[in-house]
CSV table of C-alpha atoms in Angstrom, one decimal:
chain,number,residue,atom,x,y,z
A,20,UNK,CA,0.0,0.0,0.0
A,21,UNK,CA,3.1,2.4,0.0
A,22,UNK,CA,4.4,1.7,-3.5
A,23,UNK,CA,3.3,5.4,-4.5
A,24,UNK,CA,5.8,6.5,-1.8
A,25,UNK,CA,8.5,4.2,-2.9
A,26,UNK,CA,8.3,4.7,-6.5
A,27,UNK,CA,8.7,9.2,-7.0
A,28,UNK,CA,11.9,8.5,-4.9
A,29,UNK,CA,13.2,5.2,-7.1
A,30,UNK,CA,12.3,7.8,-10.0
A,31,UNK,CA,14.3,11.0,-8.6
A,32,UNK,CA,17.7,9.0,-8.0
A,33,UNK,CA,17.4,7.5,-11.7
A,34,UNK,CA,16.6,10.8,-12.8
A,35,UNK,CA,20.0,11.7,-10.5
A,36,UNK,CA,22.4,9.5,-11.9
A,37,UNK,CA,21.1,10.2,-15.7
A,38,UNK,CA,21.0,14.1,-15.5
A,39,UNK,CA,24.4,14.7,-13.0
A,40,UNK,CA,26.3,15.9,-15.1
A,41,UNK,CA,30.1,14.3,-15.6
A,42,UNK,CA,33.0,16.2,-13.8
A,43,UNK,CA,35.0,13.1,-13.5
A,44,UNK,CA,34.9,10.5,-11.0
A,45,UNK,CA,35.3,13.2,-8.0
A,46,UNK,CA,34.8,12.3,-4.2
A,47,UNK,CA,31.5,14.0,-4.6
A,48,UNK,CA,30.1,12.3,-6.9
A,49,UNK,CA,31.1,8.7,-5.6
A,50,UNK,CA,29.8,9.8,-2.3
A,51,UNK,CA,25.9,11.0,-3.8
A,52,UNK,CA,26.0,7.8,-5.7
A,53,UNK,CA,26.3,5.8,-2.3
A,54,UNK,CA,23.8,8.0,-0.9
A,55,UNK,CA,21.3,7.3,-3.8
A,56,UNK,CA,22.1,3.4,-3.9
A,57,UNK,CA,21.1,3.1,-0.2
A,58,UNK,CA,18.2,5.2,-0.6
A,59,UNK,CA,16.7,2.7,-3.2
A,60,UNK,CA,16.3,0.8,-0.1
A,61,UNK,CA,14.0,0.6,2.1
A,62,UNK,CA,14.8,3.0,5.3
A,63,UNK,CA,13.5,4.2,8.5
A,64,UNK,CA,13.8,7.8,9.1
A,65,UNK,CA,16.9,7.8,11.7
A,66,UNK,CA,18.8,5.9,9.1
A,67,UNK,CA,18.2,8.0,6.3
A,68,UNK,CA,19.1,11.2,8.6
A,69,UNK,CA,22.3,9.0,10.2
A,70,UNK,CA,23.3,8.7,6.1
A,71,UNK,CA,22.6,12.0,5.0
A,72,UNK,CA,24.8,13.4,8.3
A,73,UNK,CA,27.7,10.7,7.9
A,74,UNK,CA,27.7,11.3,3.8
A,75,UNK,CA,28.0,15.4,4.8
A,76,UNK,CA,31.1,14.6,7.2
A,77,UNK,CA,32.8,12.2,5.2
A,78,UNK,CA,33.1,14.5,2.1
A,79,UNK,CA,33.0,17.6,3.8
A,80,UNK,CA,35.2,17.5,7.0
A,81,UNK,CA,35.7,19.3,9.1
A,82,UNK,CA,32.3,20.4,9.7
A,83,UNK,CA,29.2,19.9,12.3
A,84,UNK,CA,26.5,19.2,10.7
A,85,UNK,CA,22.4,20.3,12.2
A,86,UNK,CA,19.3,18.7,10.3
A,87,UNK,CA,16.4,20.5,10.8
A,88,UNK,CA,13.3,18.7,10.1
A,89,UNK,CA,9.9,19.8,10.7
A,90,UNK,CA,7.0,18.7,13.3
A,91,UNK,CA,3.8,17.6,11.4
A,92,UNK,CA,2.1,18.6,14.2
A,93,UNK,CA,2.9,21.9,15.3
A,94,UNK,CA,5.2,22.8,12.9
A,95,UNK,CA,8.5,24.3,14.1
A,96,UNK,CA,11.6,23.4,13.1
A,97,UNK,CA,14.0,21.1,15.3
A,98,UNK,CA,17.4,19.4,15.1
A,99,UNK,CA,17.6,16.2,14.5
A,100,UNK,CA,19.3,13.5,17.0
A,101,UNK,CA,23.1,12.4,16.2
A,102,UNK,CA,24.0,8.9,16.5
A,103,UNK,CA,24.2,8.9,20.2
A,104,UNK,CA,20.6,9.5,20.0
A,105,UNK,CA,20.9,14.2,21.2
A,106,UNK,CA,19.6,16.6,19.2
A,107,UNK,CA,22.4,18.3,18.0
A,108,UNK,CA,21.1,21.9,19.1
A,109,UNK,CA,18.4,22.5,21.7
A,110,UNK,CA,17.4,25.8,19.0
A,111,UNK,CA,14.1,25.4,17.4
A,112,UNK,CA,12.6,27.8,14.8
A,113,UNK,CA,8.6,28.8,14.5
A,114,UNK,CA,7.3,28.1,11.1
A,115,UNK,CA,6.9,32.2,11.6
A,116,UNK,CA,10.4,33.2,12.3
A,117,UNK,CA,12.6,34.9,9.7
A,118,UNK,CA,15.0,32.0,8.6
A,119,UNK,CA,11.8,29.7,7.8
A,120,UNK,CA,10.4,32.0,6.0
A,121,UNK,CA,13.2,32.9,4.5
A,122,UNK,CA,14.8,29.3,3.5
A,123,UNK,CA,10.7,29.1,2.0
A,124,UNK,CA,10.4,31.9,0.3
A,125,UNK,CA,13.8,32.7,-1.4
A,126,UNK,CA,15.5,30.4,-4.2
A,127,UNK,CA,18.3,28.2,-3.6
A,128,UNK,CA,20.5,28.0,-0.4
A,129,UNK,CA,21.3,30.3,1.9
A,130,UNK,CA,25.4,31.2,2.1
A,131,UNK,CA,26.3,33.8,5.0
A,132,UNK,CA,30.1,35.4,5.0
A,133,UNK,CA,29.5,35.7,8.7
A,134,UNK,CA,27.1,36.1,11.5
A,135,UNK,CA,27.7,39.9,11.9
A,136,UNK,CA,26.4,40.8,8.1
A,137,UNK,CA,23.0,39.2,8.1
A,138,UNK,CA,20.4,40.1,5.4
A,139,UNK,CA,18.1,42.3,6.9
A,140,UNK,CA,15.7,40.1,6.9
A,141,UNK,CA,17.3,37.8,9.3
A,142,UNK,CA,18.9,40.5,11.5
A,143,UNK,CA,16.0,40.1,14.4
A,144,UNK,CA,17.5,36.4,14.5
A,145,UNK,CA,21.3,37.0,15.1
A,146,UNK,CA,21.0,36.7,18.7
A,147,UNK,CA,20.2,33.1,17.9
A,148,UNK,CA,21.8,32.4,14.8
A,149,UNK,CA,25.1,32.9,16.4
A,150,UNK,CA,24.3,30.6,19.1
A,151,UNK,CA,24.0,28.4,16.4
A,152,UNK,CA,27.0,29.0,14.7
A,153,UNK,CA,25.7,28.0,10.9
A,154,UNK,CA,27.1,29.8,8.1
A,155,UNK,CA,25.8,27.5,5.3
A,156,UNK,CA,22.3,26.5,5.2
A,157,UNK,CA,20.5,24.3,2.6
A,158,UNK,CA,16.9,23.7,2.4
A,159,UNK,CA,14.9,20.6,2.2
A,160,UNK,CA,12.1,21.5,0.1
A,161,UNK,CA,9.4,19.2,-1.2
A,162,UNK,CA,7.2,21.1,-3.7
A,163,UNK,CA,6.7,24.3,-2.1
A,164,UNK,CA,6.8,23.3,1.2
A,165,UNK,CA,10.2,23.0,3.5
A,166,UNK,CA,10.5,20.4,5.1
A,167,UNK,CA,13.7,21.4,6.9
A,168,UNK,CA,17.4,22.1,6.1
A,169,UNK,CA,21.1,21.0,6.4
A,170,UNK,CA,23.0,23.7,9.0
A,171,UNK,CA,26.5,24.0,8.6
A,172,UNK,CA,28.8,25.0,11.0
A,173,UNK,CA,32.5,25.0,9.7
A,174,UNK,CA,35.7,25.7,11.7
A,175,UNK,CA,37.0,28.7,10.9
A,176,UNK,CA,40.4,27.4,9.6
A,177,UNK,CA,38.2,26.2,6.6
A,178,UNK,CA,37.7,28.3,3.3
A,179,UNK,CA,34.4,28.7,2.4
A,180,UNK,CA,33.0,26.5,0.6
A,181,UNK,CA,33.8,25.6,-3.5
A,182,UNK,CA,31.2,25.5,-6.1
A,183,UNK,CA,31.8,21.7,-6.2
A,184,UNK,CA,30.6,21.7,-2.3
A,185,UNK,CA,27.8,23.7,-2.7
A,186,UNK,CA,26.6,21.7,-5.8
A,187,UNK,CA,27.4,18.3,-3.6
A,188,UNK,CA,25.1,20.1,-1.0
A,189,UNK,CA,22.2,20.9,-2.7
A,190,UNK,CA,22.1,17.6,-4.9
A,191,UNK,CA,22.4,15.6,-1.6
A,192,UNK,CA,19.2,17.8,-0.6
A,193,UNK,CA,17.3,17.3,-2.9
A,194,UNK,CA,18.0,13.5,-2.5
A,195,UNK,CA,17.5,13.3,0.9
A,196,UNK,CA,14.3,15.9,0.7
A,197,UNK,CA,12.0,13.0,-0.6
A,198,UNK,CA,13.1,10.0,1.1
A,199,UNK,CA,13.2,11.7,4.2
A,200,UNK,CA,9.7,12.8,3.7
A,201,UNK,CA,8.3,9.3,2.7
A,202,UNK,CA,9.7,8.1,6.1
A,203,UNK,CA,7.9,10.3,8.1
A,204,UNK,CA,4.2,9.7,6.4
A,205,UNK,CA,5.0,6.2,7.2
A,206,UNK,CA,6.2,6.9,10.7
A,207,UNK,CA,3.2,8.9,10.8
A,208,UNK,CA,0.7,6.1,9.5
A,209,UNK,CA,2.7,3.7,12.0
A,210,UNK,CA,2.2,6.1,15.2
A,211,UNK,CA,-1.6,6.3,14.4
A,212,UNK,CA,-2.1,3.1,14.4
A,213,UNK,CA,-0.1,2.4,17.4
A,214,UNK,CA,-2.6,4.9,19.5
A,215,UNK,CA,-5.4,3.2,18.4
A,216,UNK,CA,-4.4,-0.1,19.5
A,217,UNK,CA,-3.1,1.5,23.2
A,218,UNK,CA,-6.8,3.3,23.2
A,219,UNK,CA,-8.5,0.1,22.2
A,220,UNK,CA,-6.3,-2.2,25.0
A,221,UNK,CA,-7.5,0.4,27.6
A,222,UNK,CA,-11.0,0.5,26.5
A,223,UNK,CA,-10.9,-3.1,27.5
A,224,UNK,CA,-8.7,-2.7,30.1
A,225,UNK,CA,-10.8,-0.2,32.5
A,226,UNK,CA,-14.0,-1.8,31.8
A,227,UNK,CA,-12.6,-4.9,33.7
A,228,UNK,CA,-13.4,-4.6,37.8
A,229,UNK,CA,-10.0,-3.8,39.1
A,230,UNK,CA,-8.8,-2.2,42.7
A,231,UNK,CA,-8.5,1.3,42.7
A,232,UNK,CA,-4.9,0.8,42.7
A,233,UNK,CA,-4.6,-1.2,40.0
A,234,UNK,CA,-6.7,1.2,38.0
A,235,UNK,CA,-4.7,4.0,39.1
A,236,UNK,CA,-1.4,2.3,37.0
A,237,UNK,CA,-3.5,1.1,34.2
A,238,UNK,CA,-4.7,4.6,33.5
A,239,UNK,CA,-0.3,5.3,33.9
A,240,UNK,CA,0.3,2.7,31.9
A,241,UNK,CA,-1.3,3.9,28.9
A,242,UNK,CA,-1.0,7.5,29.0
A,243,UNK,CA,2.7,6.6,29.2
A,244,UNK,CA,2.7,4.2,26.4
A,245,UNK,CA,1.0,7.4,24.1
A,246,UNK,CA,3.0,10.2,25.6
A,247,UNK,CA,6.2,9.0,27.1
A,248,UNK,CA,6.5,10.8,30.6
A,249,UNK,CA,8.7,10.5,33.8
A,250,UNK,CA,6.1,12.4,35.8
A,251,UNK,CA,2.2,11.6,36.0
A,252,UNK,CA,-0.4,12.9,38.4
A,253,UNK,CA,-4.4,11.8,38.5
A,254,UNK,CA,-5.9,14.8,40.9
A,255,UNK,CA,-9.4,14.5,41.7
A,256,UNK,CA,-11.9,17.2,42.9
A,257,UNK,CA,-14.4,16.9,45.6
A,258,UNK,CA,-17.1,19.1,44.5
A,259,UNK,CA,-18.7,19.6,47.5
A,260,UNK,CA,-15.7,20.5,49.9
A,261,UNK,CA,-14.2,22.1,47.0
A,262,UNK,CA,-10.9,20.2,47.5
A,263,UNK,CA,-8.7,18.9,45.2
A,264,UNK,CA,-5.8,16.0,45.9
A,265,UNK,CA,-4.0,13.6,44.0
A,266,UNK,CA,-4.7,9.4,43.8
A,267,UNK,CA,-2.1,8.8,41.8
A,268,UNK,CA,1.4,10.8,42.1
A,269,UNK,CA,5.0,10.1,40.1
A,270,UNK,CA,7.3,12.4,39.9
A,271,UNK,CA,10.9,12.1,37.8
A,272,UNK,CA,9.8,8.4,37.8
A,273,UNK,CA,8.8,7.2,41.5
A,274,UNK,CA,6.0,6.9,42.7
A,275,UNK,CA,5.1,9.2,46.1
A,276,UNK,CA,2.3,7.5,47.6
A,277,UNK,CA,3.2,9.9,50.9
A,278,UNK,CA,1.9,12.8,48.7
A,279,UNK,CA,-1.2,11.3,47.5
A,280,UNK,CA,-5.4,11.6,49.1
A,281,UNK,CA,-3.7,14.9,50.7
A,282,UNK,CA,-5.5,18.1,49.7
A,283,UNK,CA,-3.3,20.6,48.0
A,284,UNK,CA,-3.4,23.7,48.9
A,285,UNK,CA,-4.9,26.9,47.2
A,286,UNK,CA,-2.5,29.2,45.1
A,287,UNK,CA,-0.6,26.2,43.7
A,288,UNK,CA,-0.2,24.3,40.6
A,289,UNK,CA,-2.9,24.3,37.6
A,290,UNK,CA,-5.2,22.1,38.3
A,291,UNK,CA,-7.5,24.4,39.9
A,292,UNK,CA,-7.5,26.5,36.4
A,293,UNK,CA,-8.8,23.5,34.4
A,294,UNK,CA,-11.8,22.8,36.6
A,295,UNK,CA,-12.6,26.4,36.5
A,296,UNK,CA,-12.3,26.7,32.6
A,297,UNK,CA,-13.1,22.9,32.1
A,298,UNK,CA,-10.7,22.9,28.9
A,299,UNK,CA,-7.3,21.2,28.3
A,300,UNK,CA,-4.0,23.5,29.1
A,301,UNK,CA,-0.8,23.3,28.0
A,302,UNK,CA,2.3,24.8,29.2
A,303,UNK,CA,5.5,25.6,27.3
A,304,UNK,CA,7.3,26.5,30.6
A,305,UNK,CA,5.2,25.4,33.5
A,306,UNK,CA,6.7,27.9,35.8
A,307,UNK,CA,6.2,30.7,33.8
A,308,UNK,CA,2.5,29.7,33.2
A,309,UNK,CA,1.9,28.9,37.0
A,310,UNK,CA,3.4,32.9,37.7
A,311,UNK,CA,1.4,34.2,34.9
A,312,UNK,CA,-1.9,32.8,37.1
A,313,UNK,CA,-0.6,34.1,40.0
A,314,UNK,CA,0.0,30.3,41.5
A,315,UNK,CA,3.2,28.5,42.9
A,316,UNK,CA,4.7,25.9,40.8
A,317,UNK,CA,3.8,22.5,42.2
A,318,UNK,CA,6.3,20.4,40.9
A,319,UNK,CA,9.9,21.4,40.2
A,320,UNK,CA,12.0,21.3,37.3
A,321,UNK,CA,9.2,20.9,34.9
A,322,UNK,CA,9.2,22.7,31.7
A,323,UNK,CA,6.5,21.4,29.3
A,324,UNK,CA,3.1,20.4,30.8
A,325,UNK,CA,0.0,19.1,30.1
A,326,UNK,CA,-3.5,19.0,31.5
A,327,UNK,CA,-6.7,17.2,30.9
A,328,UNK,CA,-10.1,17.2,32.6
A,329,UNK,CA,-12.0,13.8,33.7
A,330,UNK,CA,-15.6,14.7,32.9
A,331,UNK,CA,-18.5,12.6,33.6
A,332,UNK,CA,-21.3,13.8,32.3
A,333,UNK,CA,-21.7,17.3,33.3
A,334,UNK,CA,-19.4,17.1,36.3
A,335,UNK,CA,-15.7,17.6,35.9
A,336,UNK,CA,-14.2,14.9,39.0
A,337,UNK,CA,-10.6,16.1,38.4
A,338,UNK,CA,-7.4,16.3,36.5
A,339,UNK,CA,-4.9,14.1,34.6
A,340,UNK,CA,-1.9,16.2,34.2
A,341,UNK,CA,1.7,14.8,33.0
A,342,UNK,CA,5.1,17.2,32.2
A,343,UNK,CA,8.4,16.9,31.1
A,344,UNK,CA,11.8,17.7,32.4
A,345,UNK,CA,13.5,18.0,28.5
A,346,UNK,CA,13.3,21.6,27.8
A,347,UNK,CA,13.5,20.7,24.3
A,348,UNK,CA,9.8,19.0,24.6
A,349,UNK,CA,7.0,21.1,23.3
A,350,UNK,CA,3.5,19.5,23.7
A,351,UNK,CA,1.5,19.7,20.8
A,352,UNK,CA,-3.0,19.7,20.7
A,353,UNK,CA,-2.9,16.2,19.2
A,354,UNK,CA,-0.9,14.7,22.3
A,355,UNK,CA,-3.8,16.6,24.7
A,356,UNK,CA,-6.2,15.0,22.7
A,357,UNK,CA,-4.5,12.3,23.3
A,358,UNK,CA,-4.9,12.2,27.0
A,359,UNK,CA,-8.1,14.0,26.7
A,360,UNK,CA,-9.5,10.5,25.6
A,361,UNK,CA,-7.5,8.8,28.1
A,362,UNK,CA,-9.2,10.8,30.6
A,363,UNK,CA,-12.4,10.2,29.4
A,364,UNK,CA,-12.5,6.6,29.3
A,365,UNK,CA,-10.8,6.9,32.8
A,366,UNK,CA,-13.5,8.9,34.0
């Protein structure tokens, strides 16, 4: 059922080795037709990227080398992991910043003499584009739409780069541009059908009579296996003594049953703003949000955090609420929907 993602790539490294033109047998060319020979095969996204980033080193040294690929589903921009499985750069770029745009919107790559001398376009990114360090920057584009871009950072002993390099650069691009974007619909189609099948198994799951307990760390269970998390809380609210306290409490990965079926205290946490509102929240930098509501933080080193209501009915009985201590995370609607419906088979 994927053949009509297989067969445009198959088609654009044919077209490849046909239309590259002959300039002998140069390191750059033996190194694109490696590239293009592995991509006829079939390859998961992290293998393509580890090829595309080992290909750039090997004919390019000395150089670091940042792919920027963008999230289907919030779309910024944000480096890739290396082969011991980092991002290379904790920097992520808005689909609405200038360099996206820019990359988009103007032909061909992008070449900068140094960070100092920006196009003005760019200039209200220097700040970050010299933390950074990329002078070289070549866009993935597939149609009209960027998908991301290769960030070069060069030592500064090296000249800048020969027509030859740029030429290997952009040709590498345009290679990678497709297969890397047939490996992420079929990560994609994958992922979906992998939260359907945790949803359904839960379904069944919390329909079975269990001890509140054991409910407690199926409900964990699940929401973990959607939205990978080292700390989880199920608060619920008692309507009528208008109290609020958490069954079900793990923080950085253990569970603190000494801090659960206490009431928390007013002026603390978020919780308290979803049963208000009754909507999903979602913080980019929990303590920032929890300030900007005039509460205290109730969890430390949290940056990204989500929050759910349990609804039955018309009654809201409390919150499930999970964060992350990566400030690279950025939770996205789709993965509050996802505990959204967690929570509402839960409640």
């Amino acid at each position: 059922c994927l053949t009509f993602l297989i067969h445009p790539l198959q088609k654009r490294i044919q077209d490849f080795v046909v239309k590259s033109p002959i300039r002998g047998r140069t390191a750059y060319e033996e190194q694109l037709q490696r590239f293009s020979q592995e991509l006829s095969q079939p390859m998961q996204l992290q293998e393509i990227l580890d090829s595309v980033r080992k290909t750039i080193e090997q004919a390019l040294l000395p150089v670091t080398v940042h792919i920027y690929l963008r999230e289907n589903s919030n779309g910024y921009y944000r480096a890739a992991e290396d082969i011991d499985q980092e991002p290379t750069s904790s920097l992520s770029f808005s689909p609405d910043e200038p360099l996206s745009k820019y990359l988009l919107e103007q032909p061909g790559s992008l070449y900068l003499r140094d960070l100092e001398s920006l196009p003005e376009s760019l200039k209200p990114l220097q700040a970050k584009l010299v933390l950074l360090g990329a002078l070289t920057y070549i866009p993935l584009m597939s149609q009209e739409t960027l998908i991301g871009w290769f960030a070069l950072v060069q030592i500064q002993s090296k000249a800048s780069l020969s027509t030859h390099e740029v030429r290997f650069l952009e040709e590498l691009a345009d290679l990678a541009a497709m297969a890397i974007e047939r490996a992420q619909v079929i990560a994609d189609l994958e992922r979906r059908v992998h939260e359907m099948n945790v949803l359904t198994r839960f379904s069944k799951g919390i329909n079975i009579t269990l001890a509140l307990d054991d409910t407690l760390e199926l409900i964990y269970t699940h929401a973990n296996m959607l939205i990978p998390t080292r700390d989880f809380f199920i608060t619920l609210y008692e309507k009528a003594s208008d109290i609020i306290y958490h069954v079900f409490c793990l923080a950085n990965d253990e569970r603190l049953s000494q801090n659960e079926n206490i009431p928390l205290p007013y002026g603390q946490g978020l919780e308290r703003e979803i049963i208000k509102n009754r909507n999903s929240l979602i913080a980019f930098d929990y303590t920032r949000e929890c300030k900007s509501r005039g509460t205290l933080p109730a969890i430390n080193d949290i940056y990204a955090w989500i929050g759910v209501p349990m609804n039955t009915g018309a009654e809201i009985i409390g919150v499930l609420s999970l964060g992350s201590r990566n400030s690279n995370v950025l939770f996205t609607k789709d993965q509050a929907n996802l505990l959204q419906a967690v929570a509402d088979q839960a409640a």
